[in-house]
XYZ file of N, CA and C in Angstrom:
762
model
N -16.049 44.432 -12.679
C -15.283 43.207 -12.571
C -13.925 43.462 -11.936
N -13.302 44.613 -12.292
C -11.997 44.936 -11.747
C -12.074 45.096 -10.233
N -13.166 45.769 -9.765
C -13.318 45.940 -8.330
C -13.417 44.621 -7.603
N -14.131 43.632 -8.201
C -14.262 42.315 -7.577
C -12.906 41.629 -7.484
N -12.101 41.761 -8.521
C -10.776 41.143 -8.502
C -9.929 41.746 -7.398
N -9.982 43.085 -7.241
C -9.200 43.736 -6.206
C -9.662 43.300 -4.815
N -10.975 43.157 -4.617
C -11.487 42.698 -3.332
C -11.036 41.280 -3.046
N -11.101 40.416 -4.071
C -10.699 39.024 -3.882
C -9.237 38.938 -3.498
N -8.430 39.843 -4.053
C -7.015 39.827 -3.732
C -6.738 40.190 -2.290
N -7.691 40.824 -1.603
C -7.487 41.225 -0.214
C -7.937 40.154 0.776
N -8.577 39.092 0.296
C -9.036 38.041 1.192
C -7.842 37.302 1.787
N -7.961 36.833 3.043
C -6.841 36.114 3.664
C -6.557 34.807 2.926
N -5.279 34.479 2.787
C -4.904 33.242 2.114
C -5.214 32.041 3.006
N -5.593 30.920 2.365
C -5.812 29.683 3.106
C -4.459 29.122 3.522
N -4.250 28.862 4.796
C -2.949 28.340 5.228
C -2.688 26.972 4.596
N -1.438 26.662 4.314
C -1.131 25.370 3.690
C -1.439 24.215 4.634
N -1.802 23.082 4.056
C -2.006 21.859 4.814
C -0.773 21.002 4.625
N -0.088 20.685 5.712
C 1.211 20.040 5.631
C 1.154 18.598 6.128
N 2.016 17.774 5.578
C 2.257 16.436 6.096
C 3.709 16.388 6.540
N 3.947 15.783 7.690
C 5.305 15.689 8.216
C 5.492 14.323 8.866
N 6.735 13.928 9.031
C 7.023 12.640 9.642
C 8.487 12.306 9.551
N 8.803 11.082 9.943
C 10.182 10.604 9.931
C 10.263 9.331 9.084
N 11.264 9.260 8.212
C 11.489 8.078 7.380
C 12.592 7.245 8.021
N 12.300 5.949 8.214
C 13.281 5.060 8.843
C 13.608 3.897 7.914
N 14.610 3.107 8.295
C 15.202 2.127 7.392
C 14.492 0.786 7.358
N 13.582 0.517 8.279
C 12.868 -0.760 8.264
C 11.608 -0.648 9.103
N 10.733 -1.622 8.940
C 9.439 -1.594 9.615
C 9.593 -1.703 11.133
N 10.523 -2.514 11.590
C 10.738 -2.717 13.024
C 12.172 -2.318 13.362
N 12.321 -1.410 14.317
C 13.647 -1.027 14.786
C 14.491 -0.292 13.769
N 13.868 0.411 12.846
C 14.608 1.110 11.809
C 15.277 2.373 12.335
N 16.370 2.753 11.685
C 17.070 3.987 12.030
C 16.695 5.071 11.029
N 16.753 6.340 11.431
C 16.378 7.440 10.528
C 17.248 7.462 9.283
N 16.639 7.825 8.148
C 17.358 7.924 6.884
C 17.449 9.384 6.477
N 18.659 9.896 6.422
C 18.887 11.266 5.972
C 18.982 11.296 4.452
N 18.480 12.366 3.857
C 18.583 12.543 2.411
C 17.627 11.700 1.591
N 16.625 11.092 2.223
C 15.614 10.333 1.472
C 14.682 11.294 0.750
N 14.212 10.888 -0.403
C 13.261 11.689 -1.174
C 11.839 11.289 -0.798
N 11.004 12.270 -0.531
C 9.591 12.036 -0.210
C 8.752 12.740 -1.267
N 7.905 11.973 -1.955
C 7.003 12.518 -2.972
C 5.574 12.363 -2.471
N 4.853 13.457 -2.359
C 3.439 13.427 -1.969
C 2.607 13.480 -3.244
N 1.776 12.466 -3.438
C 0.958 12.363 -4.650
C -0.519 12.530 -4.313
N -1.272 13.088 -5.260
C -2.707 13.262 -5.056
C -3.449 11.967 -5.353
N -4.776 12.007 -5.277
C -5.581 10.801 -5.416
C -5.468 10.158 -6.800
N -4.994 10.905 -7.791
C -4.827 10.362 -9.135
C -3.392 9.904 -9.402
N -2.524 10.062 -8.413
C -1.133 9.672 -8.560
C -0.224 10.775 -9.034
N -0.757 11.982 -9.276
C 0.064 13.098 -9.717
C 0.916 13.657 -8.593
N 2.085 14.167 -8.929
C 2.986 14.740 -7.929
C 2.420 16.064 -7.420
N 2.217 16.150 -6.119
C 1.716 17.387 -5.499
C 2.848 18.171 -4.846
N 3.784 17.472 -4.205
C 4.895 18.135 -3.533
C 6.031 17.143 -3.340
N 7.224 17.668 -3.145
C 8.396 16.838 -2.874
C 9.180 17.438 -1.719
N 9.906 16.582 -1.005
C 10.743 17.035 0.105
C 11.906 16.068 0.269
N 12.894 16.484 1.037
C 14.042 15.649 1.359
C 14.186 15.584 2.870
N 14.440 14.400 3.407
C 14.570 14.267 4.862
C 15.870 14.907 5.349
N 15.821 15.433 6.586
C 17.005 16.053 7.165
C 17.903 14.991 7.801
N 18.870 15.424 8.602
C 19.852 14.469 9.129
C 19.293 13.535 10.196
N 18.058 13.758 10.642
C 17.411 12.819 11.565
C 16.174 12.190 10.931
N 16.091 12.246 9.588
C 15.024 11.565 8.856
C 13.705 12.289 8.782
N 13.641 13.537 9.255
C 12.383 14.278 9.275
C 12.155 15.035 7.968
N 10.876 15.198 7.617
C 10.506 15.985 6.443
C 9.203 16.712 6.716
N 8.922 17.689 5.882
C 7.636 18.401 5.903
C 7.333 18.818 4.478
N 6.089 18.598 4.048
C 5.704 18.936 2.671
C 4.238 19.314 2.630
N 3.881 20.072 1.617
C 2.479 20.421 1.385
C 1.729 19.174 0.945
N 0.436 19.106 1.233
C -0.385 17.986 0.772
C -1.750 18.493 0.341
N -2.391 17.785 -0.576
C -3.750 18.179 -0.974
C -4.729 17.923 0.164
N -5.882 18.573 0.098
C -6.877 18.463 1.159
C -7.980 17.463 0.804
N -8.517 16.820 1.823
C -9.757 16.033 1.770
C -9.770 15.026 0.609
N -8.762 14.180 0.587
C -8.703 13.118 -0.415
C -7.688 12.075 0.017
N -7.744 10.930 -0.660
C -6.696 9.921 -0.487
C -5.409 10.470 -1.087
N -4.298 10.304 -0.361
C -3.003 10.712 -0.887
C -2.034 9.537 -0.783
N -0.946 9.630 -1.527
C 0.071 8.581 -1.522
C 1.414 9.221 -1.191
N 2.133 8.604 -0.256
C 3.442 9.105 0.156
C 4.487 8.093 -0.309
N 5.304 8.514 -1.252
C 6.336 7.649 -1.830
C 7.697 8.086 -1.297
N 8.414 7.145 -0.683
C 9.731 7.450 -0.137
C 10.777 6.586 -0.831
N 11.967 7.137 -1.031
C 13.027 6.396 -1.720
C 14.380 6.967 -1.315
N 15.416 6.155 -1.507
C 16.798 6.606 -1.298
C 17.694 5.752 -2.176
N 18.966 6.077 -2.195
C 19.887 5.389 -3.092
C 20.061 3.914 -2.732
N 19.864 3.559 -1.469
C 20.060 2.179 -1.028
C 18.751 1.410 -0.879
N 17.642 2.028 -1.274
C 16.341 1.409 -1.070
C 15.475 1.571 -2.319
N 14.507 0.671 -2.460
C 13.566 0.783 -3.571
C 12.447 1.739 -3.169
N 11.753 2.370 -4.129
C 10.622 3.242 -3.787
C 9.564 2.468 -3.006
N 9.160 3.014 -1.886
C 8.198 2.361 -0.999
C 7.061 3.344 -0.764
N 5.820 2.897 -0.981
C 4.686 3.824 -1.021
C 3.621 3.457 0.003
N 3.050 4.487 0.632
C 2.015 4.320 1.642
C 0.799 5.177 1.282
N -0.368 4.715 1.700
C -1.622 5.430 1.463
C -2.053 6.135 2.744
N -2.543 7.366 2.610
C -3.067 8.121 3.753
C -4.325 8.852 3.311
N -5.051 9.382 4.263
C -6.252 10.174 3.981
C -6.028 11.574 4.523
N -6.059 12.564 3.638
C -5.851 13.950 4.036
C -7.187 14.605 4.366
N -7.198 15.354 5.436
C -8.380 16.119 5.808
C -8.176 17.592 5.532
N -8.669 18.432 6.437
C -8.523 19.882 6.284
C -7.423 20.436 7.179
N -6.806 19.578 7.986
C -5.753 20.014 8.885
C -4.452 19.289 8.554
N -3.353 19.851 9.019
C -2.054 19.229 8.785
C -1.990 17.856 9.449
N -1.152 16.988 8.879
C -1.065 15.598 9.330
C 0.365 15.297 9.763
N 0.508 14.809 10.977
C 1.798 14.329 11.467
C 1.753 12.802 11.490
N 2.598 12.168 10.689
C 2.644 10.712 10.612
C 3.440 10.184 11.804
N 2.882 9.214 12.497
C 3.553 8.665 13.677
C 4.858 7.992 13.281
N 5.830 8.062 14.190
C 7.116 7.398 13.959
C 6.908 5.903 13.724
N 7.659 5.357 12.780
C 7.581 3.938 12.470
C 6.609 3.590 11.363
N 5.857 4.574 10.862
C 4.867 4.282 9.824
C 5.364 4.579 8.415
N 6.481 5.269 8.288
C 7.075 5.522 6.977
C 8.461 4.888 6.962
N 8.602 3.808 6.230
C 9.859 3.072 6.224
C 10.135 2.550 4.817
N 11.371 2.146 4.607
C 11.816 1.749 3.272
C 12.196 0.279 3.213
N 11.908 -0.329 2.068
C 12.401 -1.673 1.769
C 13.743 -1.530 1.041
N 14.737 -2.264 1.497
C 16.025 -2.252 0.808
C 15.947 -3.132 -0.431
N 16.946 -3.012 -1.289
C 17.004 -3.843 -2.494
C 17.049 -5.315 -2.108
N 17.833 -5.658 -1.102
C 17.941 -7.060 -0.687
C 16.633 -7.569 -0.084
N 15.908 -6.717 0.639
C 14.619 -7.131 1.197
C 13.602 -7.405 0.100
N 13.665 -6.625 -0.970
C 12.770 -6.874 -2.106
C 13.089 -8.224 -2.729
N 14.360 -8.557 -2.849
C 14.761 -9.859 -3.368
C 14.337 -10.979 -2.422
N 14.381 -10.713 -1.117
C 13.943 -11.714 -0.137
C 12.471 -12.065 -0.327
N 11.659 -11.083 -0.738
C 10.244 -11.358 -0.986
C 10.074 -12.375 -2.105
N 10.888 -12.249 -3.176
C 10.814 -13.208 -4.270
C 11.131 -14.616 -3.766
N 12.117 -14.720 -2.898
C 12.503 -16.026 -2.370
C 11.457 -16.571 -1.405
N 10.873 -15.682 -0.614
C 9.871 -16.118 0.361
C 8.635 -16.684 -0.334
N 8.253 -16.070 -1.461
C 7.088 -16.522 -2.223
C 7.565 -17.219 -3.506
N 8.462 -18.186 -3.348
C 9.148 -18.791 -4.493
C 8.210 -19.529 -5.438
N 7.060 -19.972 -4.969
C 6.143 -20.737 -5.817
C 5.171 -19.859 -6.581
N 5.393 -18.549 -6.596
C 4.426 -17.636 -7.183
C 4.349 -17.750 -8.704
N 5.253 -18.517 -9.319
C 5.232 -18.635 -10.774
C 4.062 -19.464 -11.263
N 3.330 -20.085 -10.350
C 2.222 -20.950 -10.759
C 0.918 -20.474 -10.141
N 0.661 -19.171 -10.248
C -0.564 -18.603 -9.699
C -1.783 -19.219 -10.393
N -2.754 -19.610 -9.595
C -3.991 -20.132 -10.156
C -4.884 -18.980 -10.580
N -5.523 -19.115 -11.722
C -6.448 -18.073 -12.152
C -7.640 -18.026 -11.205
N -8.144 -16.826 -11.008
C -9.245 -16.634 -10.082
C -10.529 -16.350 -10.850
N -11.631 -16.488 -10.160
C -12.920 -16.206 -10.773
C -12.986 -14.740 -11.155
N -13.527 -14.439 -12.329
C -13.509 -13.065 -12.822
C -14.784 -12.769 -13.616
N -15.072 -11.483 -13.784
C -16.231 -11.065 -14.552
C -16.000 -11.221 -16.046
N -17.051 -10.965 -16.823
C -16.977 -11.177 -18.273
C -15.934 -10.293 -18.944
N -15.738 -9.073 -18.434
C -14.832 -8.144 -19.102
C -13.465 -8.067 -18.429
N -13.270 -8.790 -17.327
C -12.004 -8.726 -16.608
C -10.945 -9.591 -17.291
N -9.718 -9.205 -17.126
C -8.589 -9.967 -17.639
C -7.661 -10.269 -16.476
N -7.332 -11.551 -16.272
C -6.390 -11.915 -15.233
C -4.992 -11.925 -15.807
N -4.081 -11.204 -15.154
C -2.702 -11.111 -15.606
C -1.809 -11.925 -14.676
N -1.226 -12.980 -15.204
C -0.256 -13.767 -14.446
C 1.126 -13.394 -14.961
N 1.916 -12.640 -14.210
C 3.204 -12.150 -14.701
C 4.170 -13.288 -15.006
N 5.000 -13.090 -16.034
C 6.051 -14.071 -16.298
C 7.250 -13.756 -15.394
N 8.288 -14.576 -15.491
C 9.423 -14.453 -14.576
C 10.090 -13.085 -14.670
N 10.234 -12.554 -15.877
C 10.881 -11.256 -16.038
C 10.048 -10.149 -15.407
N 8.729 -10.219 -15.589
C 7.853 -9.210 -14.997
C 7.886 -9.279 -13.473
N 7.998 -10.492 -12.941
C 8.072 -10.651 -11.493
C 9.362 -10.048 -10.954
N 10.466 -10.324 -11.610
C 11.761 -9.857 -11.126
C 11.934 -8.348 -11.277
N 11.384 -7.773 -12.346
C 11.580 -6.344 -12.621
C 10.410 -5.478 -12.184
N 9.244 -6.085 -11.975
C 8.057 -5.310 -11.641
C 7.971 -4.980 -10.167
N 6.952 -4.243 -9.815
C 6.727 -3.844 -8.432
C 6.003 -4.947 -7.664
N 5.978 -4.794 -6.347
C 5.374 -5.783 -5.457
C 4.424 -5.081 -4.489
N 3.232 -5.627 -4.339
C 2.322 -5.235 -3.268
C 2.305 -6.399 -2.283
N 2.610 -6.152 -1.020
C 2.708 -7.263 -0.074
C 2.290 -6.821 1.312
N 1.975 -7.803 2.160
C 1.578 -7.456 3.512
C 0.894 -8.609 4.201
N 0.078 -8.261 5.189
C -0.676 -9.270 5.914
C -2.065 -8.727 6.220
N -3.054 -9.609 6.161
C -4.445 -9.211 6.369
C -4.789 -9.403 7.841
N -5.284 -8.337 8.449
C -5.681 -8.398 9.859
C -7.062 -7.769 10.051
N -7.762 -8.263 11.041
C -9.126 -7.821 11.321
C -9.093 -6.562 12.175
N -9.724 -5.493 11.674
C -9.795 -4.244 12.433
C -10.816 -4.412 13.559
N -10.344 -4.252 14.785
C -11.205 -4.438 15.950
C -11.534 -3.107 16.608
N -10.495 -2.305 16.914
C -10.721 -1.037 17.600
C -9.626 -0.058 17.221
N -9.991 1.210 17.110
C -9.019 2.246 16.786
C -7.982 2.360 17.899
N -6.741 2.585 17.507
C -5.677 2.773 18.473
C -5.008 1.496 18.926
N -5.510 0.349 18.514
C -4.907 -0.914 18.918
C -3.657 -1.182 18.085
N -2.638 -1.785 18.708
C -1.418 -2.142 18.002
C -1.764 -3.096 16.862
N -1.470 -2.730 15.592
C -1.842 -3.593 14.464
C -1.306 -5.009 14.586
N -0.116 -5.182 15.173
C 0.481 -6.509 15.270
C -0.242 -7.410 16.258
N -1.125 -6.847 17.079
C -1.886 -7.660 18.034
C -3.268 -8.031 17.514
N -3.636 -7.494 16.352
C -4.950 -7.801 15.792
C -4.952 -9.196 15.178
N -6.121 -9.861 15.130
C -6.167 -11.224 14.588
C -5.835 -11.265 13.098
N -4.991 -12.224 12.705
C -4.734 -12.446 11.285
C -5.964 -13.077 10.650
N -6.265 -12.676 9.424
C -7.398 -13.240 8.685
C -6.864 -14.368 7.813
N -7.360 -15.566 8.042
C -6.798 -16.762 7.401
C -7.582 -17.211 6.168
N -8.607 -16.448 5.790
C -9.479 -16.886 4.679
C -9.563 -15.831 3.586
N -8.571 -14.947 3.504
C -8.650 -13.829 2.559
C -8.105 -14.209 1.193
N -8.793 -13.753 0.157
C -8.365 -13.919 -1.236
C -8.175 -12.524 -1.802
N -6.952 -12.209 -2.251
C -6.623 -10.839 -2.637
C -6.271 -10.723 -4.104
N -6.492 -9.515 -4.612
C -6.117 -9.200 -5.979
C -5.939 -7.698 -6.108
N -5.058 -7.285 -7.031
C -4.892 -5.875 -7.367
C -5.583 -5.639 -8.696
N -6.368 -4.572 -8.768
C -7.148 -4.273 -9.969
C -6.742 -2.893 -10.481
N -6.304 -2.829 -11.728
C -5.899 -1.560 -12.326
C -7.120 -0.787 -12.815
N -6.895 0.452 -13.232
C -7.993 1.287 -13.703
C -8.685 0.744 -14.931
N -7.972 -0.042 -15.746
C -8.604 -0.617 -16.937
C -9.186 -2.001 -16.684
N -9.204 -2.431 -15.420
C -9.849 -3.690 -15.064
C -8.969 -4.916 -15.096
N -7.662 -4.760 -15.325
C -6.774 -5.912 -15.301
C -6.549 -6.362 -13.864
N -6.634 -7.666 -13.644
C -6.530 -8.247 -12.314
C -5.172 -8.927 -12.147
N -4.504 -8.621 -11.029
C -3.262 -9.285 -10.663
C -3.520 -10.079 -9.382
N -3.583 -11.404 -9.449
C -3.895 -12.208 -8.260
C -2.698 -12.349 -7.330
N -2.981 -12.686 -6.075
C -1.949 -12.761 -5.040
C -1.421 -14.173 -4.870
N -0.237 -14.248 -4.234
C 0.352 -15.501 -3.776
C 0.270 -15.535 -2.251
N 0.331 -16.744 -1.690
C 0.142 -16.901 -0.253
C 1.180 -17.839 0.355
N 1.277 -17.782 1.689
C 2.104 -18.707 2.450
C 1.204 -19.673 3.206
N 1.725 -20.885 3.456
C 0.923 -21.844 4.209
C 0.964 -21.495 5.701
N 0.331 -22.337 6.516
C 0.204 -22.034 7.940
C 1.544 -21.967 8.653
N 2.570 -22.572 8.077
C 3.905 -22.556 8.673
C 4.784 -21.457 8.083
N 4.236 -20.688 7.125
C 4.983 -19.596 6.532
C 5.805 -19.966 5.320
N 5.502 -21.118 4.706
C 6.227 -21.546 3.510
C 5.397 -21.272 2.268
N 6.072 -20.997 1.155
C 5.386 -20.731 -0.109
C 4.742 -22.002 -0.637
N 3.482 -21.887 -1.045
C 2.736 -23.047 -1.546
C 1.917 -22.608 -2.743
N 2.256 -23.138 -3.931
C 1.608 -22.704 -5.164
C 0.156 -23.129 -5.272
N -0.281 -24.045 -4.431
C -1.662 -24.516 -4.529
C -2.644 -23.674 -3.727
N -2.140 -22.788 -2.890
C -3.023 -22.031 -2.011
C -3.772 -20.946 -2.783
N -5.030 -20.757 -2.403
C -5.861 -19.720 -3.010
C -6.281 -18.656 -2.004
N -5.876 -18.816 -0.743
C -6.246 -17.868 0.303
C -5.125 -17.781 1.328
N -5.205 -16.748 2.181
C -4.224 -16.615 3.247
C -4.355 -17.761 4.246
N -3.248 -18.062 4.925
C -3.245 -19.041 5.996
C -3.095 -18.355 7.343
N -2.496 -19.062 8.295
C -2.399 -18.547 9.662
C -1.587 -17.266 9.757
N -0.658 -17.052 8.831
C 0.151 -15.837 8.882
C -0.590 -14.620 8.350
N -1.609 -14.834 7.528
C -2.314 -13.727 6.879
C -1.517 -13.062 5.782
N -0.340 -13.610 5.429
C 0.575 -12.974 4.495
C 0.170 -13.203 3.034
N 0.500 -12.208 2.197
C 0.251 -12.304 0.765
C 1.261 -11.446 0.023
N 1.409 -11.689 -1.276
C 2.239 -10.844 -2.137
C 1.661 -10.879 -3.541
N 1.693 -9.729 -4.214
C 1.212 -9.602 -5.592
C 2.381 -9.058 -6.407
N 2.905 -9.874 -7.315
C 4.122 -9.530 -8.044
C 3.823 -9.020 -9.454
N 4.792 -8.274 -9.988
C 4.731 -7.864 -11.387
C 3.683 -6.829 -11.699
N 3.248 -6.054 -10.699
C 2.200 -5.060 -10.939
C 2.801 -3.826 -11.616
N 2.028 -3.153 -12.456
C 2.544 -1.991 -13.173
C 2.519 -0.731 -12.319
N 3.149 0.303 -12.814
C 3.183 1.600 -12.167
C 1.813 2.277 -12.238
N 1.412 2.963 -11.144
C 0.174 3.733 -11.163
C -0.738 3.433 -9.994
N -1.899 4.078 -9.997
C -2.911 3.884 -8.959
C -3.725 2.639 -9.270
N -3.968 1.830 -8.259
C -4.825 0.659 -8.416
C -5.477 0.339 -7.081
N -6.387 -0.622 -7.098
C -7.132 -1.006 -5.901
C -6.763 -2.419 -5.499
N -6.446 -2.598 -4.216
C -6.208 -3.937 -3.673
C -7.488 -4.389 -2.979
N -8.059 -5.475 -3.465
C -9.305 -6.007 -2.916
C -9.022 -7.242 -2.072
N -9.735 -7.365 -0.978
C -9.641 -8.543 -0.126
C -11.042 -9.097 0.105
N -11.252 -10.320 -0.356
C -12.512 -11.032 -0.104
C -12.237 -12.110 0.926
N -13.091 -12.195 1.943
C -12.788 -13.107 3.033
C -14.067 -13.596 3.704
N -13.940 -14.746 4.344
C -15.029 -15.359 5.093
C -14.675 -15.261 6.567
N -15.492 -14.519 7.325
C -15.203 -14.375 8.752
C -16.480 -14.581 9.565
N -17.189 -15.647 9.241
C -18.362 -16.007 10.015
C -19.665 -15.389 9.542
N -19.617 -14.563 8.491
C -20.841 -13.959 7.958
C -21.477 -14.913 6.942
N -22.777 -14.735 6.669
C -23.437 -15.622 5.694
C -22.847 -15.525 4.293
N -22.324 -14.351 3.942
C -21.738 -14.168 2.615
C -20.305 -13.672 2.747
N -19.542 -13.837 1.686
C -18.157 -13.390 1.672
C -18.091 -11.867 1.797
N -17.159 -11.374 2.616
C -16.983 -9.944 2.834
C -15.986 -9.376 1.822
N -16.070 -8.063 1.567
C -15.148 -7.389 0.667
C -14.655 -6.103 1.305
N -13.330 -5.941 1.349
C -12.709 -4.685 1.743
C -11.659 -4.331 0.704
N -11.294 -3.054 0.626
C -10.318 -2.656 -0.378
C -9.566 -1.421 0.078
N -8.415 -1.193 -0.534
C -7.625 0.021 -0.302
C -6.993 0.426 -1.624
N -6.999 1.723 -1.900
C -6.321 2.234 -3.095
C -4.845 2.447 -2.771
N -3.990 2.115 -3.729
C -2.548 2.263 -3.535
C -1.943 2.901 -4.774
N -0.759 3.465 -4.602
C 0.032 3.943 -5.737
C 1.281 3.082 -5.819
N 1.531 2.526 -6.999
C 2.676 1.646 -7.202
C 3.744 2.407 -7.981
N 4.907 2.593 -7.367
C 6.034 3.215 -8.054
C 6.741 2.167 -8.899
N 7.342 2.594 -9.978
C 8.008 1.667 -10.886
C 9.113 0.906 -10.148
N 9.012 -0.429 -10.170
C 10.003 -1.257 -9.508
C 9.988 -1.179 -8.000
N 8.929 -0.630 -7.430
C 8.885 -0.392 -5.999
C 8.106 -1.438 -5.223
N 7.845 -1.097 -3.970
C 7.123 -1.976 -3.053
C 6.018 -1.176 -2.377
N 4.838 -1.788 -2.249
C 3.745 -1.222 -1.458
C 3.509 -2.177 -0.290
N 3.983 -1.833 0.908
C 3.780 -2.716 2.063
C 2.477 -2.383 2.782
N 1.650 -3.379 2.995
C 0.378 -3.197 3.695
C 0.434 -4.004 4.992
N 0.943 -3.361 6.044
C 1.076 -3.989 7.358
C 0.349 -3.141 8.397
N -0.961 -3.414 8.587
C -1.702 -4.489 7.937
C -2.559 -3.992 6.775
N -3.099 -4.956 6.037
C -4.225 -4.720 5.140
C -5.461 -4.964 6.009
N -6.095 -3.867 6.452
C -7.234 -3.994 7.359
C -8.468 -4.533 6.639
N -9.197 -5.397 7.311
C -10.552 -5.755 6.896
C -11.466 -5.562 8.092
N -12.761 -5.351 7.826
C -13.714 -5.011 8.873
C -14.419 -6.230 9.412
N -14.951 -6.083 10.616
C -15.811 -7.116 11.176
C -17.023 -7.301 10.274
N -17.520 -8.520 10.095
C -18.696 -8.730 9.263
C -19.853 -7.849 9.681
N -20.482 -7.202 8.686
C -21.616 -6.314 8.917
C -21.229 -4.874 9.136
N -19.916 -4.588 9.322
C -19.465 -3.199 9.532
C -19.082 -2.536 8.228
């Protein structure tokens, strides 16, 4: 047994798999943020590595292999903002503009933009599911999952040019099966408490969600005989924001 241990110790080490990128101050036209904290989390939400951005917003950190990972970025002037990625067997360089932060004021703007969210309609649910409609305190202090639903057409296409999905019904589902339903904007971009699906903007927001890993589901009608379902796993930081720009859905039958 000792000989086997000595032989194993002579085997070449597996090179680390790294994730790198630049953290900027906003989704469009953001400037680099120096001193931002970057936390790389594994598929269960556990901390795998941490890094700090340099004076031009760049970072590099170890990442787990061949699984969904979550990249959480934060700074003193911004709320924790989290993105989902898929790690393979090689290092990953995140394109500029894909890691950005929501400021405290921008998070407050979301509450104002979706002002009618206090009257969320309950959605259809299974026998064991529980629908959670957050109260005002939970909305103000809790995290937000928000974004816009767009139809995935072809790889490499600018996400902002993809068609908005106007018939999507979204919800966040926790590991214990609790459902957090979404709020929507009307076709003109105004908050409307009666809406049950996305309009022309494709925009949605889910308020008061708890900390941890959960699944965002999107059910939509896009010309298929039956309603389509797509989903993405996300990690929600306490009091943070998960921006999904876009929340991709597939062509019917794909």
